[in-house]
Short mmCIF file of C-alpha atoms in Angstrom, two decimals:
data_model
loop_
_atom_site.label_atom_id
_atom_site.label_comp_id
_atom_site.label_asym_id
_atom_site.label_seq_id
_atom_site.Cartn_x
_atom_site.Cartn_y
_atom_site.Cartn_z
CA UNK Q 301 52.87 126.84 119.11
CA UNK Q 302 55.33 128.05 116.79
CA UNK Q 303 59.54 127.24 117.09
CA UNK Q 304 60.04 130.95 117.57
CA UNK Q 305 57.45 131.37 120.49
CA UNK Q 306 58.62 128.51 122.23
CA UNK Q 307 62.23 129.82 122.47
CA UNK Q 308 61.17 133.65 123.17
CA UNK Q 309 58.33 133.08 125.65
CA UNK Q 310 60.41 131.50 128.45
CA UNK Q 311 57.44 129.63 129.49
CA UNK Q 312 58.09 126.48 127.89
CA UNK Q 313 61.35 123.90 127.98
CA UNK Q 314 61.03 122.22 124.97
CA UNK Q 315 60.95 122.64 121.00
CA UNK Q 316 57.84 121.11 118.90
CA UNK Q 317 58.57 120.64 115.23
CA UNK Q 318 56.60 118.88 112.24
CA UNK Q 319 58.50 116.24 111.78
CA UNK Q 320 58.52 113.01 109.59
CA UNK Q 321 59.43 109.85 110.72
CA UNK Q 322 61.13 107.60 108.63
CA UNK Q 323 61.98 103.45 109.42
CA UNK Q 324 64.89 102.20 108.13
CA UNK Q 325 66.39 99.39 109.38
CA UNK Q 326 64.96 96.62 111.96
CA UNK Q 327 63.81 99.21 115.68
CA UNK Q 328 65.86 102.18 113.53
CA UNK Q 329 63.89 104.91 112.31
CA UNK Q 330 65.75 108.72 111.21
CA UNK Q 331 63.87 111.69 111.73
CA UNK Q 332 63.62 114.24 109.54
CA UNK Q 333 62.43 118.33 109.83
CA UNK Q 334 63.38 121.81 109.15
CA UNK Q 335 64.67 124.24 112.22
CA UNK Q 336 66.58 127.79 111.98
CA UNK Q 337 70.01 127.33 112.38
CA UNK Q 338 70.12 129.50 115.21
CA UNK Q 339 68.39 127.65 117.28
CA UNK Q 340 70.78 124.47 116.92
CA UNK Q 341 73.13 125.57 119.35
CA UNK Q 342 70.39 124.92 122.01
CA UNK Q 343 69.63 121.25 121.24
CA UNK Q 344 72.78 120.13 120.06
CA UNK Q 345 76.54 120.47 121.11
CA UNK Q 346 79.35 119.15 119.37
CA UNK Q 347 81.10 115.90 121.02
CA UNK Q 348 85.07 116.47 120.97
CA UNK Q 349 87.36 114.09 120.44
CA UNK Q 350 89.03 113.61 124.00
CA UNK Q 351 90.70 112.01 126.93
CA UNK Q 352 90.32 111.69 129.98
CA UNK Q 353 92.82 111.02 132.83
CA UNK Q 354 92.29 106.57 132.54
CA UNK Q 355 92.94 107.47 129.24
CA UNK Q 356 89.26 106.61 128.14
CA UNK Q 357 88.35 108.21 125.09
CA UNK Q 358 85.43 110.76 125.01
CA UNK Q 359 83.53 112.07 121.55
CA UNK Q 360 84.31 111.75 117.63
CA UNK Q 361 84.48 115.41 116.77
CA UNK Q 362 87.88 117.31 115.55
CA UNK Q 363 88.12 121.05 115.93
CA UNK Q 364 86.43 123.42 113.76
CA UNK Q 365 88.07 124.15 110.87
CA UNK Q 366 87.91 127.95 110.67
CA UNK Q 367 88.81 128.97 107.09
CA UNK Q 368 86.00 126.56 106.41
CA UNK Q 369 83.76 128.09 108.78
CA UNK Q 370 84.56 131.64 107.50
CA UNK Q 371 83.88 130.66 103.81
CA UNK Q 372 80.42 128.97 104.71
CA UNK Q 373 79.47 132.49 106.45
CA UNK Q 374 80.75 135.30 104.14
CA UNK Q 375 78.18 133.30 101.52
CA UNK Q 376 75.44 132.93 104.13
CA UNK Q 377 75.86 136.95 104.57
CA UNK Q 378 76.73 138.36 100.92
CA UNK Q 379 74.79 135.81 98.35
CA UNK Q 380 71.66 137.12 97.34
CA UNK Q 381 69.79 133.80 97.66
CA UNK Q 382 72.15 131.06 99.51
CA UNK Q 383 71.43 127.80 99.90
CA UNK Q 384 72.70 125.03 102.06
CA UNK Q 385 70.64 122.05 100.99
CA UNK Q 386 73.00 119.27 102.53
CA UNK Q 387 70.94 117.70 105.87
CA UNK Q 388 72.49 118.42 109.60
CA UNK Q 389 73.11 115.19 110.96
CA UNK Q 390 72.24 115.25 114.75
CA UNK Q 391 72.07 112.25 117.04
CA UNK Q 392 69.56 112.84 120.10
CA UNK Q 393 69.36 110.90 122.99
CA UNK Q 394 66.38 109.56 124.59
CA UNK Q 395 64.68 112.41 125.95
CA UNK Q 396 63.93 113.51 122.55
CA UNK Q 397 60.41 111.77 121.25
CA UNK Q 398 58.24 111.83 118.93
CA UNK Q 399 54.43 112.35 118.96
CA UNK Q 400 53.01 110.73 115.41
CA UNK Q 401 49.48 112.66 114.10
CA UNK Q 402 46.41 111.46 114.73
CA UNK Q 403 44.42 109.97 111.80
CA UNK Q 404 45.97 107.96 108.82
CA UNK Q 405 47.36 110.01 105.65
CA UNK Q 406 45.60 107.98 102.55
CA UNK Q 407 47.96 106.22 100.23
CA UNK Q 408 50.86 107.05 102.39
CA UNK Q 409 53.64 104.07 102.46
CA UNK Q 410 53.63 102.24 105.58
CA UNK Q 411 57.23 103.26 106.32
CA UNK Q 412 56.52 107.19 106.98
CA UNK Q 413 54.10 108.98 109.58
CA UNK Q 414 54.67 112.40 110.17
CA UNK Q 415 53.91 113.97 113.37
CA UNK Q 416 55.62 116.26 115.91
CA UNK Q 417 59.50 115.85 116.98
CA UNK Q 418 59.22 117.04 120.72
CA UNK Q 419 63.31 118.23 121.71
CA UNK Q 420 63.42 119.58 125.37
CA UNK Q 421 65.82 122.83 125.90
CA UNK Q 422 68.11 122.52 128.39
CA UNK Q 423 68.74 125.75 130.64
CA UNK Q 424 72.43 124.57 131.64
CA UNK Q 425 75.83 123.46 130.05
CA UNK Q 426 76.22 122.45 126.85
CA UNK Q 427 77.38 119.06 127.43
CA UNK Q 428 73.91 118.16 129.00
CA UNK Q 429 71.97 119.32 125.36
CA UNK Q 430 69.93 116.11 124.58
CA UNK Q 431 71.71 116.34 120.59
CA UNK Q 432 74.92 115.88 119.32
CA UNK Q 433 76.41 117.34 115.53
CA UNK Q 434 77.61 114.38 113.57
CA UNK Q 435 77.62 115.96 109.92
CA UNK Q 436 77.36 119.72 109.63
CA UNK Q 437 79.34 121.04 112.63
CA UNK Q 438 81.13 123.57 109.99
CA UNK Q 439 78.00 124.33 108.39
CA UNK Q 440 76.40 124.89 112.15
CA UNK Q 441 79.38 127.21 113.42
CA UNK Q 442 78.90 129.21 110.57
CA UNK Q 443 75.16 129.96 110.81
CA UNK Q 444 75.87 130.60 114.77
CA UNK Q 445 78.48 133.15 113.92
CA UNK Q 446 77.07 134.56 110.51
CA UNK Q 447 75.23 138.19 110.40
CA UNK Q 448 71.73 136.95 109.61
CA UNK Q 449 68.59 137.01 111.60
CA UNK Q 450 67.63 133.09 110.97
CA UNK Q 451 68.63 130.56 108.32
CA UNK Q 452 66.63 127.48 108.01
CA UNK Q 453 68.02 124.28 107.73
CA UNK Q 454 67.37 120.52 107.36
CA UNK Q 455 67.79 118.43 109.63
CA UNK Q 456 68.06 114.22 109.75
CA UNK Q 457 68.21 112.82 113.18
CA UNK Q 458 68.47 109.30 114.78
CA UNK Q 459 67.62 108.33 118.80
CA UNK Q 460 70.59 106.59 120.50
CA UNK Q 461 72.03 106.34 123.95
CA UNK Q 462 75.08 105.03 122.58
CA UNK Q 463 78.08 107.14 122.14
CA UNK Q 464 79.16 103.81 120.58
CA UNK Q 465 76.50 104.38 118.04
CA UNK Q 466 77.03 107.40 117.35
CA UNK Q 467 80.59 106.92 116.60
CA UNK Q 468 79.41 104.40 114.26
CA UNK Q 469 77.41 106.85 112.29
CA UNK Q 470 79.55 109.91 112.35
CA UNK Q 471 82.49 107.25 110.45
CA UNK Q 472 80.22 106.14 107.94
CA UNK Q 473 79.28 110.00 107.29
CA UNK Q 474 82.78 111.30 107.23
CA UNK Q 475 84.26 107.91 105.80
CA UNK Q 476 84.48 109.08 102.47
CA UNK Q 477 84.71 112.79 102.94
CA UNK Q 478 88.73 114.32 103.43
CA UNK Q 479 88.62 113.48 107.40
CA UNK Q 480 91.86 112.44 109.05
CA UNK Q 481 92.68 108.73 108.97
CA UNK Q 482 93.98 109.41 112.49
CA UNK Q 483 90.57 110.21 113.89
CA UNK Q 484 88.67 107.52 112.13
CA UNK Q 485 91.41 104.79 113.70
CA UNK Q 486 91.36 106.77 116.81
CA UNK Q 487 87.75 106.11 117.11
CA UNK Q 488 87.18 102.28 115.49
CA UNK Q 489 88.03 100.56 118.82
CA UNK Q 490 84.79 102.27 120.41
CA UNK Q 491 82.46 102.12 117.06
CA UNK Q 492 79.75 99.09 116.96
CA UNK Q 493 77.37 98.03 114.28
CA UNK Q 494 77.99 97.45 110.71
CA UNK Q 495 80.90 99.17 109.55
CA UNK Q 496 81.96 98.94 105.22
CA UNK Q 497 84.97 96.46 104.78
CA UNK Q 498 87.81 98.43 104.85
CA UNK Q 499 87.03 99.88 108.29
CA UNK Q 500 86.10 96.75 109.84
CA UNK Q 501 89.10 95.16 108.34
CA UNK Q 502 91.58 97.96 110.52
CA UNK Q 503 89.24 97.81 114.06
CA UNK Q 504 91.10 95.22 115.26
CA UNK Q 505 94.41 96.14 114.56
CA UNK Q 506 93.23 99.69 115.86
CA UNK Q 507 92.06 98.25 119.04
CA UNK Q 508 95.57 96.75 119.43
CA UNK Q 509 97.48 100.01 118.67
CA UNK Q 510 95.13 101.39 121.38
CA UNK Q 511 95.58 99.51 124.10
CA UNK Q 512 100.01 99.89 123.26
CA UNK Q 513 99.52 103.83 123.31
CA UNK Q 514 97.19 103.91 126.46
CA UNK Q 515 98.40 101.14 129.02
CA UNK Q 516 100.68 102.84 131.24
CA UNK Q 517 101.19 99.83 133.55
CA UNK Q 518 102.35 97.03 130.65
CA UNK Q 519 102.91 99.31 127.40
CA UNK Q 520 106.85 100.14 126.61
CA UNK Q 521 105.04 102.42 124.10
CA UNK Q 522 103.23 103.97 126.43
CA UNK Q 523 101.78 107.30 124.49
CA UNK Q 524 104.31 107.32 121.93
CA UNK Q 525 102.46 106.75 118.64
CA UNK Q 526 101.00 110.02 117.51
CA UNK Q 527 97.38 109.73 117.54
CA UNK Q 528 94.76 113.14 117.77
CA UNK Q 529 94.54 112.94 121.35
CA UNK Q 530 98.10 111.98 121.46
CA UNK Q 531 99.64 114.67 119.19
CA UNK Q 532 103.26 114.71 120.84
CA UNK Q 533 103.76 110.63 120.12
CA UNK Q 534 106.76 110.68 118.10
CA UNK Q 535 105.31 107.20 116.14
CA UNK Q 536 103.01 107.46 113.37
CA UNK Q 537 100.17 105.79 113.74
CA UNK Q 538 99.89 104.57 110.25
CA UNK Q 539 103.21 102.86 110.48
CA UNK Q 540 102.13 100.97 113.71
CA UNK Q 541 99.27 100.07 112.11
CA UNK Q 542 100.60 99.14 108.75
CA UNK Q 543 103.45 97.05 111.71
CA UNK Q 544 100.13 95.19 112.72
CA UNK Q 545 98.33 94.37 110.13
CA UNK Q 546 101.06 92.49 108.27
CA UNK Q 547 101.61 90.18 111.33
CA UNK Q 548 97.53 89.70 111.57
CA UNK Q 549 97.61 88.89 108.01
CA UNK Q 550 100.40 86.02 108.49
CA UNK Q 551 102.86 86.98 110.93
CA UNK Q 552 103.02 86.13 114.53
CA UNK Q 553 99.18 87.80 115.58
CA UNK Q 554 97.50 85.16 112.77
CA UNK Q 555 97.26 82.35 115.18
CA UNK Q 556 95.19 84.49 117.93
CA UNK Q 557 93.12 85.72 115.30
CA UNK Q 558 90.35 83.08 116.01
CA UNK Q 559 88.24 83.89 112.91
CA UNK Q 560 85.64 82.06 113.93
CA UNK Q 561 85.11 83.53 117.38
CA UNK Q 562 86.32 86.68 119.40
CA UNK Q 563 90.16 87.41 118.76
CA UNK Q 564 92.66 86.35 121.47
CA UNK Q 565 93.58 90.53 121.86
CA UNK Q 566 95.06 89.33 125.47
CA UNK Q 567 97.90 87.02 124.41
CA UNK Q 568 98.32 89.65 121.33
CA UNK Q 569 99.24 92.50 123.03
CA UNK Q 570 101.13 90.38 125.73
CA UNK Q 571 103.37 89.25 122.45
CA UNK Q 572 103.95 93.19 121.40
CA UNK Q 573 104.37 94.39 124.61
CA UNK Q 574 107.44 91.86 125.63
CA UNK Q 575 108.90 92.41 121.81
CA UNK Q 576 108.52 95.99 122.17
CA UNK Q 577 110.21 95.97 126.06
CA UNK Q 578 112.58 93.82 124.00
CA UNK Q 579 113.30 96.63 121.29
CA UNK Q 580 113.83 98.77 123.97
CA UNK Q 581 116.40 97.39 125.90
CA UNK Q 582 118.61 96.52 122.81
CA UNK Q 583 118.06 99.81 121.35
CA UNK Q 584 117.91 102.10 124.16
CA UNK Q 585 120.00 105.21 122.17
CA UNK Q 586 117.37 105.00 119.25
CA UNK Q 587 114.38 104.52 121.75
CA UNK Q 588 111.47 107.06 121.83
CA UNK Q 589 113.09 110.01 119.89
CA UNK Q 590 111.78 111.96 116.95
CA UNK Q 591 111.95 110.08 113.68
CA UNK Q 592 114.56 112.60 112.26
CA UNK Q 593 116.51 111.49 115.16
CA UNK Q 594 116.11 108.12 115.16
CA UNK Q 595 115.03 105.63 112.18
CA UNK Q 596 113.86 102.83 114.68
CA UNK Q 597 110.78 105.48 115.46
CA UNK Q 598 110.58 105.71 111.72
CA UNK Q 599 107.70 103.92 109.24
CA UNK Q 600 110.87 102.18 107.73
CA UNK Q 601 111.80 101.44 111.06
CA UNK Q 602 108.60 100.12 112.87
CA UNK Q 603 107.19 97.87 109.97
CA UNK Q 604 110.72 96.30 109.27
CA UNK Q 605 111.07 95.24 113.19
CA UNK Q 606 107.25 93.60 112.60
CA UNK Q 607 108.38 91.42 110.48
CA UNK Q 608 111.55 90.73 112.40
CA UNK Q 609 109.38 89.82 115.48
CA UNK Q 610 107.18 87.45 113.28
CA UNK Q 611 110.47 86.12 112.29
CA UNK Q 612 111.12 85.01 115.80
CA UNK Q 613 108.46 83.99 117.05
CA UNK Q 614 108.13 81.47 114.26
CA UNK Q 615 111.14 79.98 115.23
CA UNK Q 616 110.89 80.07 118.98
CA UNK Q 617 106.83 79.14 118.93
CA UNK Q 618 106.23 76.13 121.00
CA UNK Q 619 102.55 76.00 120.77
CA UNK Q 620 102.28 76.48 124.00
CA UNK Q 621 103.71 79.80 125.71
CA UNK Q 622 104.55 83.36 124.50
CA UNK Q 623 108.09 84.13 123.34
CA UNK Q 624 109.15 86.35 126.65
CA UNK Q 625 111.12 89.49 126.69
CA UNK Q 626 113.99 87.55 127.58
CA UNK Q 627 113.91 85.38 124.61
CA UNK Q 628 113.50 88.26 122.44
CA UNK Q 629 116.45 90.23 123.57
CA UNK Q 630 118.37 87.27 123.21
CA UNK Q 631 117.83 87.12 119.52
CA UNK Q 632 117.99 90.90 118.59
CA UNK Q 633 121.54 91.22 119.87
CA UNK Q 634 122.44 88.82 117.16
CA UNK Q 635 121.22 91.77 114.23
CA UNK Q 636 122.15 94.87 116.88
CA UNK Q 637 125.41 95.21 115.26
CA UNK Q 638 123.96 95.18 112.00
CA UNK Q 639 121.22 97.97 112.76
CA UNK Q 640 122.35 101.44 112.32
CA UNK Q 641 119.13 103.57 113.74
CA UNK Q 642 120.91 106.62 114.75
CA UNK Q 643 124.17 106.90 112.64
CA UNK Q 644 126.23 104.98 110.67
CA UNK Q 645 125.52 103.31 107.34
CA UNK Q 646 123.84 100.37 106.70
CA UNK Q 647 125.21 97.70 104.08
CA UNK Q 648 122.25 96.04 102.17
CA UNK Q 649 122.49 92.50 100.78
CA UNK Q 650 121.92 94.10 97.31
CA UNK Q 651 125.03 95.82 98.02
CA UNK Q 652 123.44 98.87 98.36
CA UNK Q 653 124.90 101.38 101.06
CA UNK Q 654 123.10 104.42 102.84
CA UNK Q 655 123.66 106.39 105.48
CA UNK Q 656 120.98 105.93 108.59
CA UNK Q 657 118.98 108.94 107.68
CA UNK Q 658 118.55 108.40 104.08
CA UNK Q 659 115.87 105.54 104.79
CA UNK Q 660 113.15 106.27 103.80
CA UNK Q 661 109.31 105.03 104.38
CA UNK Q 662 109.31 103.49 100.98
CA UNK Q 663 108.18 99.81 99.60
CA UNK Q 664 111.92 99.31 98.82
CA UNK Q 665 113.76 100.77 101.44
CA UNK Q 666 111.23 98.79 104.12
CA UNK Q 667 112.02 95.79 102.26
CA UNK Q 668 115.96 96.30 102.24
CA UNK Q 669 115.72 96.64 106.01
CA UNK Q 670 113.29 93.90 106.75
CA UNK Q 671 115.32 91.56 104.37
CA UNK Q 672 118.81 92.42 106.60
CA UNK Q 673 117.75 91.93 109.74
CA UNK Q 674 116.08 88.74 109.05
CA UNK Q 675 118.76 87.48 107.18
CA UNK Q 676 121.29 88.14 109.94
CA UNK Q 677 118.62 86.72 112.77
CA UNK Q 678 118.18 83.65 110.54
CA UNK Q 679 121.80 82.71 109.27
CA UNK Q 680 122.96 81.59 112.93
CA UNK Q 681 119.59 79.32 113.40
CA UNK Q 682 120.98 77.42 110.65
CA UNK Q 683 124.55 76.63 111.72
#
C-alpha cells in the first residue's frame, strides 16, 4: 500500500514506509526513509519549550523563526529544481515499529536491514502525534505552508520514551548551529546521556541556576534571572552562570562538588539561597530592578558579589555548618557603604573613579569591583 493511499483512503491508521534500519550505538539503532513533507505534520508535532504552573519544564523547541521559514518556501515555490538534502530529525515514541524484510540481502553489513517503518496516524491533537521535530522544524513549517502539491524529504529517526533523551539529541544537533545559549542552559538540567565537554561542564551549574529561578518557597531570586521561559527576569542568565561557575571552580561550591560521586546540589543551593536573602536585605533599594536601574542586577554586579560570597565563606567555614543569612548580613554591612549600585560613584583602589552606571560587564571593570569589596570585607578580619 502506497504512503498516499494510506492517508487518502481513511481506512487505515497508520503510515508504512521502506525504511532502513541502522545500529549505532549499544540497543540504539536510527531509522532512516523518505516521506512527503506534507504528510509530516501528521506524525510529528513540534515540542515547545514551556512551563507549567510547578514550574516543571516541558519541550526543547523555540518558536519558529518566520523570516527563515518564508525564505525556505519562496525557494521551495519559485526554483526550478529545489533541493533540501539536509535529513529531518524526528524522535518517535514507542508506538512507532519497525517490521525488518524477510530473507537476508547478500553481502549486506551486519549493521543495516531494511524493512518497513510502521508510524500510526493519530485522528486527535497534535500533542498526542507519536513524533516529535528535533532538526528541521523551519524546514517542516515551510513545506506545510509552501504552494506545492508534495515535496519529498529525508528523514532520520530514533525510538525513545524519554523527553530526557530527546533533549539530549536535539542539543547535540543544534549545539553547534546559531541556537540561543539561553535555551541550551535552559534545557541541560533535564538532558541525560553523553553530552561533548563544554555542555557537560555548565549542567551542573545550570541545574543550580534552575532550581534559584524556580523555587518559590526558598529562592530570594525567585524568577528573576531571564531565562526563555522566564523572559521578564531582569538577571541575565549568563552572568548567574558565569557567578557559579567561578565558585564551582574554587570558590565556596568546590567543596560540595564531590567529584567522585553525585554533587552535594542540597547544601549548594542552601549556601546561595541564604547569601542571596543576605544581598537582599542589605541592598534592598538596588534589589530586583532592571540592570539600567540598578548595577547589583548587572553582570558586573552579580559575578563581583560571587566572589565576595566565596570570600566569606572562606573565612567563616567551620567544616561543619553553612554560613547562615545572619552571618552573611553581618559581613556585607561592613562593604555597604562602599557599594554604590544605584547612584553615586565608586572610588577604585587603582584610584580610578566612576559613576554607578558607567560599570560595565567587562574583565576589568568586574575585577575593580570584586577587588573593592573584598578588600573592604577583608581589611577588618585582620585588625
Amino acid at each position: 500500500m502506497t504512503e498516499t493511499s494510506e492517508r487518502d483512503t481513511g481506512r487505515v491508521n497508520e503510515l508504512r514506509l521502506p525504511a532502513l534500519k541502522i545500529d549505532q550505538g549499544r540497543g540504539r539503532s536510527l531509522f532512516t526513509f523518505a516521506v512527503d513533507g506534507k504528510l509530516v505534520p501528521e506524525i510529528a508535532t513540534v515540542s515547545r519549550i514551556r512551563r507549567d504552573r510547578n514550574t516543571e519544564l516541558h519541550g526543547y523547541q523555540r518558536p519558529e523563526v518566520l523570516s527563515h521559514v518564508a525564505a525556505i518556501r519562496r525557494y521551495i515555490e519559485t526554483d526550478a529544481s529545489p533541493l533540501l538534502p539536509n535529513a529531518i530529525v524526528i524522535a518517535f515514541d514507542e508506538r512507532v515499529r519497525f517490521e525488518s524484510a524477510p530473507g537476508d540481502v547478500p553481502e549486506a553489513p551486519g549493521y543495516v536491514r531494511a524493512g518497513t517503518l510502521v508510524i500510526p496516524l493519530i485522528d486527535g491533537p497534535e500533542h498526542e502525534r507519536p513524533g516529535f521535530i528535533v532538526d528541521g522544524q523551519q524546514r517542516c513549517a515551510a513545506i506545510r505552508d509552501a504552494r506545492v502539491d508534495r515535496f519529498p524529504v529525508s528523514v532520520n529517526a530514533f525510538i525513545t520514551s524519554e523527553t530526557s533523551d530527546q533533549r539530549s539529541q536535539f542539543i547535540l544537533v543544534n549545539s553547534t548551529k546559531a541556537l540561543p545559549k539561553g535555551l541550551i542552559h535552559e534545557l541541560l538540567p533535564g538532558a541525560s546521556g553523553a553530552l561533548p565537554t563544554p555542555l557537560r561542564v555548565r549542567q551542573l551549574p545550570a541545574t543550580l541556576l534552575e532550581r534559584l529561578n524556580f523555587d518559590s518557597l526558598r529562592s530570594p531570586l525567585h524568577r528573576m534571572i531571564q531565562t526563555p521561559t522566564n523572559p521578564g527576569g531582569y538577571i541575565k542568565d549568563n552572568s548567574m552562570l558565569r557567578m557559579l561557575e567561578n565558585s564551582l571552580s574554587d570558590g565556596a561550591l568546590y567543596r560540595y562538588r564531590n567529584d567522585n560521586g553525585l554533587p552535594r546540589t542540597g547544601e549548594m543551593l542552601s549556601l546561595l539561597y541564604n547569601f542571596w536573602a543576605a544581598v537582599q536585605e542589605v541592598f534592598p533599594d538596588a534589589w530586583n530592578k532592571p540592570s539600567r536601574k540598578s548595577r547589583l542586577m548587572h553582570g558586573a554586579g552579580i559575578i563581583s558579589m560571587g566572589y565576595l560570597m566565596d570570600a566569606i565563606s572562606h573565612v567563616r567555614d567551620n567544616g561543619q555548618e553553612l554560613v547562615s543569612t545572619e552571618e552573611f548580613v553581618a559581613d556585607l554591612k561592613t562593604v555597604a557603604e562602599d557599594c554604590h549600585w544605584t547612584e553615586g560613584e565608586w572610588t577604585f583602589l587603582d584610584g580610578a573613579v566612576r559613576k554607578w552606571n558607567d560599570i560595565q560587564n567587562t574583565p576589568r571593570d568586574i575585577q575593580r569591583v570584586a577587588d573593592l569589596l573584598q578588600n573592604r570585607y577583608r581589611v577588618p578580619q585582620l585588625r
